[in-house]
């Protein structure tokens, strides 16, 4: 009986540790951005305020980063990030990134094309333009993941 109890305890502990590690890994995000972009820094602050551990890399070759990430035409913005197996392009709200991680759809990632005013990192007083967060895959298919403002 004690062996079963010990085995169950070990499985529970290992399962908990694996879950905890997966959750921790999901909260780590690597952002590639231009060294001169202020809105990228503001978006990074937004991520940190929402519980993400952020690693930022300045680069003058964003085109290569976007191409290597499999970003499809029309979805580009100023910065590109990676969280888990997903690509995050542009000013995607932290809540949408968390939802993406939680739901884990078969997709390449999320994008907020352009730089809409009022999106995280693009705050300009009371101006809040309506914008869409787009889910995309490697086949070039897209769908609206969420809408804001």
Tab-separated table of C-alpha atoms in Angstrom:
chain	number	residue	atom	x	y	z
A	1	UNK	CA	0.000	0.000	0.000
A	2	UNK	CA	2.813	2.404	0.851
A	3	UNK	CA	4.415	1.809	-2.589
A	4	UNK	CA	1.183	2.832	-4.320
A	5	UNK	CA	0.887	5.929	-2.174
A	6	UNK	CA	4.505	6.854	-2.881
A	7	UNK	CA	4.087	6.257	-6.628
A	8	UNK	CA	0.901	8.335	-6.705
A	9	UNK	CA	2.634	11.112	-4.790
A	10	UNK	CA	5.546	11.114	-7.223
A	11	UNK	CA	3.217	11.181	-10.247
A	12	UNK	CA	1.251	14.044	-8.752
A	13	UNK	CA	4.449	15.952	-7.990
A	14	UNK	CA	5.897	15.345	-11.453
A	15	UNK	CA	2.618	16.240	-13.136
A	16	UNK	CA	2.434	19.422	-11.130
A	17	UNK	CA	6.027	20.307	-11.963
A	18	UNK	CA	5.484	19.682	-15.686
A	19	UNK	CA	2.356	21.830	-15.652
A	20	UNK	CA	4.125	24.553	-13.713
A	21	UNK	CA	7.071	24.499	-16.114
A	22	UNK	CA	4.777	24.604	-19.135
A	23	UNK	CA	2.901	27.556	-17.693
A	24	UNK	CA	6.183	29.336	-16.947
A	25	UNK	CA	7.518	28.678	-20.440
A	26	UNK	CA	4.300	29.934	-21.995
A	27	UNK	CA	4.739	33.257	-20.213
A	28	UNK	CA	8.184	33.885	-21.713
A	29	UNK	CA	8.192	35.930	-24.929
A	30	UNK	CA	11.063	36.995	-27.189
A	31	UNK	CA	10.539	40.281	-29.046
A	32	UNK	CA	12.533	41.411	-32.093
A	33	UNK	CA	12.342	45.131	-32.791
A	34	UNK	CA	14.076	48.077	-34.359
A	35	UNK	CA	16.473	49.781	-31.932
A	36	UNK	CA	14.781	53.144	-32.561
A	37	UNK	CA	11.128	52.143	-32.128
A	38	UNK	CA	9.491	53.689	-29.059
A	39	UNK	CA	6.100	52.034	-29.531
A	40	UNK	CA	7.800	48.622	-29.411
A	41	UNK	CA	9.240	49.520	-26.012
A	42	UNK	CA	5.764	50.586	-24.863
A	43	UNK	CA	4.301	47.243	-26.049
A	44	UNK	CA	7.045	45.408	-24.140
A	45	UNK	CA	6.056	47.374	-21.014
A	46	UNK	CA	2.427	46.291	-21.606
A	47	UNK	CA	3.529	42.640	-21.744
A	48	UNK	CA	5.566	42.944	-18.544
A	49	UNK	CA	2.642	44.625	-16.761
A	50	UNK	CA	0.544	41.606	-17.754
A	51	UNK	CA	2.881	38.952	-16.368
A	52	UNK	CA	5.121	38.119	-19.320
A	53	UNK	CA	8.855	37.646	-18.979
A	54	UNK	CA	10.234	39.548	-21.974
A	55	UNK	CA	13.530	39.169	-23.790
A	56	UNK	CA	14.029	41.935	-26.371
A	57	UNK	CA	16.473	41.876	-29.267
A	58	UNK	CA	17.213	44.978	-31.318
A	59	UNK	CA	17.804	44.337	-35.004
A	60	UNK	CA	18.022	46.326	-38.223
A	61	UNK	CA	16.913	43.288	-40.245
A	62	UNK	CA	13.224	42.962	-39.348
A	63	UNK	CA	12.396	41.799	-42.880
A	64	UNK	CA	14.429	38.637	-42.381
A	65	UNK	CA	12.890	38.009	-38.947
A	66	UNK	CA	9.378	38.325	-40.407
A	67	UNK	CA	10.188	36.093	-43.388
A	68	UNK	CA	11.776	33.437	-41.166
A	69	UNK	CA	8.688	33.565	-38.925
A	70	UNK	CA	6.402	32.757	-41.858
A	71	UNK	CA	4.522	36.033	-41.661
A	72	UNK	CA	2.145	36.356	-44.597
A	73	UNK	CA	1.640	39.472	-46.717
A	74	UNK	CA	-0.623	42.133	-45.279
A	75	UNK	CA	-0.139	41.157	-41.639
A	76	UNK	CA	3.063	43.073	-40.909
A	77	UNK	CA	3.688	45.608	-38.194
A	78	UNK	CA	6.766	47.023	-36.492
A	79	UNK	CA	7.861	44.189	-34.168
A	80	UNK	CA	7.758	40.393	-34.222
A	81	UNK	CA	7.701	38.151	-31.158
A	82	UNK	CA	7.766	34.455	-30.374
A	83	UNK	CA	5.939	32.763	-27.512
A	84	UNK	CA	6.029	28.977	-27.383
A	85	UNK	CA	5.487	27.807	-30.967
A	86	UNK	CA	3.561	30.943	-31.952
A	87	UNK	CA	4.467	34.152	-33.799
A	88	UNK	CA	3.053	37.403	-32.430
A	89	UNK	CA	3.152	40.278	-34.920
A	90	UNK	CA	2.505	43.864	-33.904
A	91	UNK	CA	0.511	45.378	-31.082
A	92	UNK	CA	-1.402	42.268	-29.968
A	93	UNK	CA	-2.930	42.725	-26.497
A	94	UNK	CA	-1.496	40.506	-23.751
A	95	UNK	CA	-4.970	39.088	-23.044
A	96	UNK	CA	-5.156	37.752	-26.617
A	97	UNK	CA	-1.698	36.175	-26.335
A	98	UNK	CA	-2.774	34.461	-23.104
A	99	UNK	CA	-5.945	33.237	-24.795
A	100	UNK	CA	-3.908	31.905	-27.750
A	101	UNK	CA	-1.660	29.969	-25.365
A	102	UNK	CA	-4.647	28.648	-23.411
A	103	UNK	CA	-6.681	27.549	-26.453
A	104	UNK	CA	-3.605	26.326	-28.397
A	105	UNK	CA	-5.155	26.366	-31.883
A	106	UNK	CA	-3.386	24.902	-34.924
A	107	UNK	CA	-1.979	28.200	-36.197
A	108	UNK	CA	1.208	30.103	-36.881
A	109	UNK	CA	0.210	33.004	-34.667
A	110	UNK	CA	-1.549	36.318	-34.174
A	111	UNK	CA	-1.160	39.687	-35.861
A	112	UNK	CA	-2.414	43.227	-35.448
A	113	UNK	CA	-1.560	44.597	-38.909
A	114	UNK	CA	-0.239	48.143	-39.041
A	115	UNK	CA	-0.074	50.268	-35.940
A	116	UNK	CA	-3.637	51.127	-34.832
A	117	UNK	CA	-4.019	53.966	-32.361
A	118	UNK	CA	-5.220	52.766	-28.975
A	119	UNK	CA	-3.679	49.302	-29.262
A	120	UNK	CA	-1.130	48.395	-26.559
A	121	UNK	CA	1.961	50.529	-27.101
A	122	UNK	CA	0.091	52.885	-29.440
A	123	UNK	CA	-1.867	54.872	-26.886
A	124	UNK	CA	-2.479	58.481	-27.957
A	125	UNK	CA	-4.671	60.270	-25.437
A	126	UNK	CA	-8.331	59.323	-25.854
A	127	UNK	CA	-7.980	58.123	-29.464
A	128	UNK	CA	-8.884	54.449	-29.777
A	129	UNK	CA	-9.234	53.146	-33.318
A	130	UNK	CA	-11.128	49.924	-33.891
A	131	UNK	CA	-8.764	47.066	-34.766
A	132	UNK	CA	-8.776	43.325	-35.304
A	133	UNK	CA	-6.414	40.652	-34.037
A	134	UNK	CA	-5.906	38.123	-36.836
A	135	UNK	CA	-5.145	34.422	-36.352
A	136	UNK	CA	-3.111	33.064	-39.280
A	137	UNK	CA	-1.569	29.792	-40.401
A	138	UNK	CA	1.234	28.711	-42.719
A	139	UNK	CA	-1.247	28.033	-45.560
A	140	UNK	CA	-2.082	31.749	-45.620
A	141	UNK	CA	-5.520	31.326	-44.071
A	142	UNK	CA	-6.702	33.982	-41.651
A	143	UNK	CA	-9.632	34.579	-39.343
A	144	UNK	CA	-10.569	37.224	-36.821
A	145	UNK	CA	-9.409	36.136	-33.354
A	146	UNK	CA	-10.717	39.223	-31.530
A	147	UNK	CA	-11.723	42.851	-32.034
A	148	UNK	CA	-10.976	45.839	-29.846
A	149	UNK	CA	-12.193	49.413	-29.318
